[in-house]
Tab-separated table of C-alpha atoms and ligand atoms in Angstrom:
chain	number	residue	atom	x	y	z
A	1	MET	CA	-6.443	-22.332	-13.129
A	2	SER	CA	-7.293	-25.154	-10.739
A	3	ALA	CA	-6.349	-25.006	-7.074
A	4	LEU	CA	-2.863	-26.143	-6.062
A	5	VAL	CA	-2.685	-28.524	-3.092
A	6	LEU	CA	0.565	-29.111	-1.211
A	7	ILE	CA	0.641	-32.693	0.114
A	8	ALA	CA	3.046	-32.843	3.071
A	9	GLU	CA	3.254	-36.541	3.931
A	10	ASP	CA	6.302	-38.762	4.409
A	11	GLU	CA	4.596	-42.101	3.827
A	12	PRO	CA	4.831	-42.625	0.038
A	13	LYS	CA	1.729	-44.803	-0.223
A	14	ILE	CA	-0.492	-42.308	1.580
A	15	ALA	CA	0.968	-39.412	-0.429
A	16	GLN	CA	0.300	-41.334	-3.655
A	17	VAL	CA	-3.286	-42.103	-2.761
A	18	LEU	CA	-3.990	-38.474	-1.870
A	19	ASP	CA	-2.314	-37.334	-5.075
A	20	LEU	CA	-4.350	-39.770	-7.163
A	21	TYR	CA	-7.697	-38.677	-5.745
A	22	LEU	CA	-6.897	-34.967	-5.828
A	23	VAL	CA	-5.672	-35.029	-9.427
A	24	ARG	CA	-8.724	-37.029	-10.455
A	25	GLU	CA	-10.877	-34.264	-8.944
A	26	GLY	CA	-9.081	-31.628	-10.986
A	27	PHE	CA	-6.650	-30.280	-8.384
A	28	ARG	CA	-3.018	-29.602	-9.133
A	29	THR	CA	-0.663	-31.122	-6.554
A	30	VAL	CA	2.862	-30.838	-5.267
A	31	ALA	CA	4.404	-33.193	-2.695
A	32	ALA	CA	6.781	-32.687	0.224
A	33	HIS	CA	8.164	-35.631	2.197
A	34	ASP	CA	9.490	-33.628	5.145
A	35	GLY	CA	8.540	-30.521	7.061
A	36	GLN	CA	11.316	-28.265	5.815
A	37	THR	CA	10.511	-29.026	2.174
A	38	ALA	CA	6.851	-28.328	2.917
A	39	LEU	CA	7.772	-24.862	4.215
A	40	ASP	CA	10.056	-24.185	1.254
A	41	LEU	CA	7.347	-25.194	-1.224
A	42	HIS	CA	4.742	-23.158	0.631
A	43	GLN	CA	6.967	-20.107	0.352
A	44	ALA	CA	7.853	-20.689	-3.290
A	45	LEU	CA	4.539	-21.863	-4.746
A	46	LYS	CA	1.878	-20.334	-2.475
A	47	PRO	CA	-0.469	-23.345	-2.637
A	48	ASP	CA	-4.207	-22.809	-2.156
A	49	LEU	CA	-4.388	-25.561	0.456
A	50	ILE	CA	-2.034	-27.761	2.494
A	51	LEU	CA	-2.686	-31.354	3.560
A	52	LEU	CA	-0.303	-31.643	6.470
A	53	ASP	CA	0.764	-34.854	8.202
A	54	VAL	CA	1.656	-34.306	11.873
A	55	GLY	CA	4.494	-36.863	11.963
A	56	LEU	CA	6.966	-35.455	9.451
A	57	PRO	CA	10.783	-35.686	9.542
A	58	LYS	CA	13.024	-32.588	9.889
A	59	LYS	CA	10.171	-30.372	11.074
A	60	SER	CA	6.971	-31.711	12.607
A	61	GLY	CA	3.564	-30.879	11.207
A	62	TRP	CA	2.979	-28.639	14.252
A	63	GLU	CA	6.112	-26.615	13.521
A	64	VAL	CA	5.129	-26.332	9.872
A	65	LEU	CA	1.630	-25.237	10.811
A	66	GLY	CA	2.955	-22.580	13.208
A	67	GLU	CA	5.230	-21.105	10.550
A	68	VAL	CA	2.549	-21.247	7.825
A	69	ARG	CA	0.191	-19.361	10.151
A	70	ARG	CA	2.810	-16.692	10.821
A	71	ARG	CA	3.106	-16.222	7.069
A	72	GLY	CA	-0.591	-15.934	6.305
A	73	PRO	CA	-3.981	-17.568	5.955
A	74	THR	CA	-3.308	-20.582	3.674
A	75	PRO	CA	-5.970	-23.200	4.576
A	76	VAL	CA	-4.511	-26.276	6.284
A	77	ILE	CA	-6.009	-29.728	6.840
A	78	ILE	CA	-4.057	-31.640	9.483
A	79	ILE	CA	-3.605	-35.384	8.994
A	80	THR	CA	-3.037	-37.168	12.256
A	81	ALA	CA	-2.308	-40.810	12.929
A	82	LEU	CA	-3.722	-40.693	16.412
A	83	ASP	CA	-7.386	-40.370	17.062
A	84	GLN	CA	-6.705	-38.540	20.272
A	85	ASP	CA	-8.511	-35.491	21.527
A	86	ILE	CA	-5.275	-33.723	22.340
A	87	ASP	CA	-4.334	-33.780	18.654
A	88	LYS	CA	-7.670	-32.336	17.615
A	89	VAL	CA	-7.482	-29.596	20.218
A	90	GLN	CA	-3.911	-28.813	19.290
A	91	ALA	CA	-4.719	-28.801	15.576
A	92	LEU	CA	-7.481	-26.258	15.947
A	93	ARG	CA	-5.672	-24.158	18.541
A	94	THR	CA	-2.546	-24.010	16.406
A	95	GLY	CA	-4.620	-22.673	13.556
A	96	ALA	CA	-5.533	-25.666	11.400
A	97	ASP	CA	-8.808	-25.298	9.499
A	98	ASP	CA	-9.734	-28.966	9.601
A	99	TYR	CA	-8.240	-32.366	10.400
A	100	VAL	CA	-8.588	-35.976	9.368
A	101	VAL	CA	-7.496	-39.105	11.196
A	102	LYS	CA	-5.600	-42.018	9.647
A	103	PRO	CA	-6.694	-44.378	8.293
A	104	PHE	CA	-8.912	-42.072	6.280
A	105	ASN	CA	-11.129	-42.402	3.260
A	106	PRO	CA	-9.454	-40.349	0.487
A	107	VAL	CA	-12.853	-39.423	-0.940
A	108	GLU	CA	-13.650	-37.727	2.357
A	109	VAL	CA	-10.335	-35.844	2.374
A	110	VAL	CA	-11.021	-34.515	-1.117
A	111	ALA	CA	-14.533	-33.475	-0.085
A	112	ARG	CA	-13.100	-31.556	2.869
A	113	ALA	CA	-10.546	-29.902	0.614
A	114	HIS	CA	-13.337	-28.732	-1.698
A	115	ALA	CA	-15.393	-27.440	1.231
A	116	LEU	CA	-12.449	-25.590	2.761
A	117	LEU	CA	-11.524	-23.911	-0.519
A	118	ARG	CA	-15.111	-22.789	-1.033
A	119	ARG	CA	-15.104	-21.296	2.480
A	120	SER	CA	-11.740	-19.604	2.170
A	121	HIS	CA	-12.490	-18.131	-1.256
A	122	GLY	CA	-15.329	-16.196	0.358
A	123	ALA	CA	-12.874	-14.187	2.441
A	124	PRO	CA	-10.511	-11.706	0.853
A	125	THR	CA	-6.844	-12.375	1.492
A	126	PRO	CA	-4.971	-9.072	1.510
A	127	ASN	CA	-1.552	-10.582	1.025
A	128	VAL	CA	-0.360	-8.146	-1.572
A	129	LEU	CA	-0.216	-4.368	-1.190
A	130	ARG	CA	-0.050	-2.299	-4.356
A	131	VAL	CA	0.873	1.368	-4.409
A	132	GLY	CA	1.575	2.940	-7.785
A	133	PRO	CA	4.191	0.764	-9.493
A	134	LEU	CA	5.075	-1.000	-6.248
A	135	GLU	CA	3.920	-4.458	-5.168
A	136	ILE	CA	4.581	-5.672	-1.609
A	137	ASP	CA	4.054	-9.397	-1.046
A	138	LEU	CA	3.244	-9.566	2.680
A	139	GLU	CA	3.512	-13.344	2.894
A	140	GLY	CA	6.793	-13.691	1.084
A	141	HIS	CA	8.269	-10.375	2.336
A	142	ARG	CA	9.114	-9.531	-1.264
A	143	VAL	CA	8.949	-6.124	-2.858
A	144	ARG	CA	9.050	-5.394	-6.564
A	145	ALA	CA	8.262	-2.520	-8.859
A	146	LEU	CA	6.838	-2.472	-12.358
A	147	VAL	CA	9.120	-0.150	-14.291
A	148	GLU	CA	8.732	0.346	-18.020
A	149	GLY	CA	6.898	-2.963	-18.376
A	150	ALA	CA	9.395	-5.059	-16.408
A	151	TRP	CA	9.375	-6.203	-12.766
A	152	ARG	CA	12.376	-5.132	-10.714
A	153	THR	CA	12.970	-6.636	-7.287
A	154	LEU	CA	14.002	-4.475	-4.350
A	155	ASP	CA	16.463	-6.055	-1.950
A	156	LEU	CA	15.485	-4.506	1.393
A	157	THR	CA	16.679	-4.976	4.960
A	158	LEU	CA	14.031	-5.942	7.492
A	159	THR	CA	13.860	-2.373	8.829
A	160	GLU	CA	13.526	-0.901	5.335
A	161	TYR	CA	10.788	-3.420	4.576
A	162	ARG	CA	8.914	-2.468	7.761
A	163	LEU	CA	9.196	1.249	7.002
A	164	LEU	CA	7.930	0.753	3.473
A	165	THR	CA	5.040	-1.456	4.570
A	166	HIS	CA	4.057	0.929	7.362
A	167	LEU	CA	3.891	3.878	4.970
A	168	ALA	CA	1.921	1.836	2.457
A	169	ARG	CA	-0.866	0.973	4.950
A	170	PRO	CA	-2.450	3.225	3.876
A	171	PRO	CA	-0.537	5.602	1.620
A	172	GLY	CA	-1.259	9.325	1.554
A	173	ARG	CA	-0.850	10.069	5.263
A	174	VAL	CA	2.176	11.440	7.085
A	175	ALA	CA	3.905	9.135	9.564
A	176	SER	CA	5.968	10.914	12.194
A	177	ARG	CA	9.493	9.798	13.031
A	178	SER	CA	8.415	8.701	16.509
A	179	THR	CA	5.589	6.611	15.043
A	180	LEU	CA	8.037	4.979	12.677
A	181	VAL	CA	10.472	4.234	15.517
A	182	ASP	CA	7.689	2.546	17.480
A	183	ALA	CA	6.269	0.629	14.533
A	184	CYS	CA	9.396	-0.371	12.639
A	185	LEU	CA	12.352	-0.333	15.040
A	186	MET	CA	10.637	-1.966	17.979
A	187	GLY	CA	12.813	-3.119	20.812
A	188	GLN	CA	15.672	-0.988	19.615
A	189	ASP	CA	16.905	1.980	21.604
A	190	VAL	CA	17.236	4.451	18.779
A	191	LEU	CA	17.147	8.142	18.095
A	192	GLU	CA	14.614	9.508	15.696
A	193	LYS	CA	17.396	10.464	13.314
A	194	THR	CA	18.130	6.729	12.948
A	195	VAL	CA	14.847	6.596	11.040
A	196	ASP	CA	16.249	9.170	8.621
A	197	SER	CA	19.292	7.008	8.009
A	198	HIS	CA	17.198	3.890	7.237
A	199	MET	CA	14.779	5.964	5.185
A	200	SER	CA	17.596	7.451	3.164
A	201	LYS	CA	18.827	3.967	2.224
A	202	LEU	CA	15.279	2.867	1.390
A	203	ARG	CA	14.755	5.905	-0.837
A	204	ASN	CA	18.059	5.225	-2.605
A	205	LYS	CA	16.836	1.716	-3.408
A	206	LEU	CA	13.541	3.122	-4.675
A	207	ARG	CA	15.476	5.608	-6.803
A	208	ASP	CA	17.499	2.747	-8.298
A	209	VAL	CA	14.266	1.271	-9.692
A	210	GLY	CA	12.848	4.609	-10.785
A	211	CYS	CA	10.396	5.012	-7.900
A	212	GLU	CA	12.014	7.893	-6.011
A	213	ALA	CA	8.793	9.925	-6.095
A	214	LEU	CA	6.973	7.335	-3.996
A	215	ILE	CA	8.169	8.530	-0.565
A	216	THR	CA	8.219	12.206	0.355
A	217	GLY	CA	9.934	13.708	3.380
A	218	VAL	CA	7.654	16.087	5.287
A	219	ARG	CA	9.799	18.774	6.910
A	220	SER	CA	10.036	18.567	10.726
A	221	VAL	CA	7.456	15.795	10.849
A	222	GLY	CA	8.228	12.569	9.051
A	223	TYR	CA	7.446	10.796	5.823
A	224	ARG	CA	4.575	10.082	3.520
A	225	MET	CA	4.014	7.551	0.753
A	226	GLU	CA	2.226	9.046	-2.216
A	227	SER	CA	-0.862	7.138	-3.305
A	228	GLN	CA	-0.361	8.343	-6.883
A	229	VAL	CA	2.966	8.741	-8.626
B	1	CA	CA1	4.123	-39.435	8.993
């Protein structure tokens, strides 16, 4: 399947031109006309690349870029109206992969998109953890399990998600309660038995989808995720 490019640009004419050239080059495209929609589409569709205008309504391109970077490594080309050094510095410091300045030549933008995708496809992107029937989407914070040929979603609290992810990286080793408190309940003044309470709820949810064998309690120590179930 061809690469999906998210075009985040509020000026319809510029968005149309980019769309036209990208589609002609074989890309698939999706458009957002404000920053919030760009973030929603990024979350929902996981585009291969984002063309991101700095001056967007609702959320600025900088805010969008910051959030996209927190979520993962999606390549981003910043589009800025101002040919000012501060924008270039900010773009690269905030984690953009490239930038273009308006008015731009759309052929050049498409060439940069191609180059960036070639570069980024060289690096593995470990955004999904798989352990047995379980799949943890680290960008979308979603967890699902393949049970009898069907995907079942687990609705986890943030703490349960952190516990699960910690045990899954990598599975097969025992994590002590104190390690889990430090790694998953940071900033909270909790007793180690609080971990047991969260873990018990997490294991109930795993049992509900038929994956109860995935996490084992290790007496007097902590917990382990099995690498094979
Ligand atoms: Ca704009």
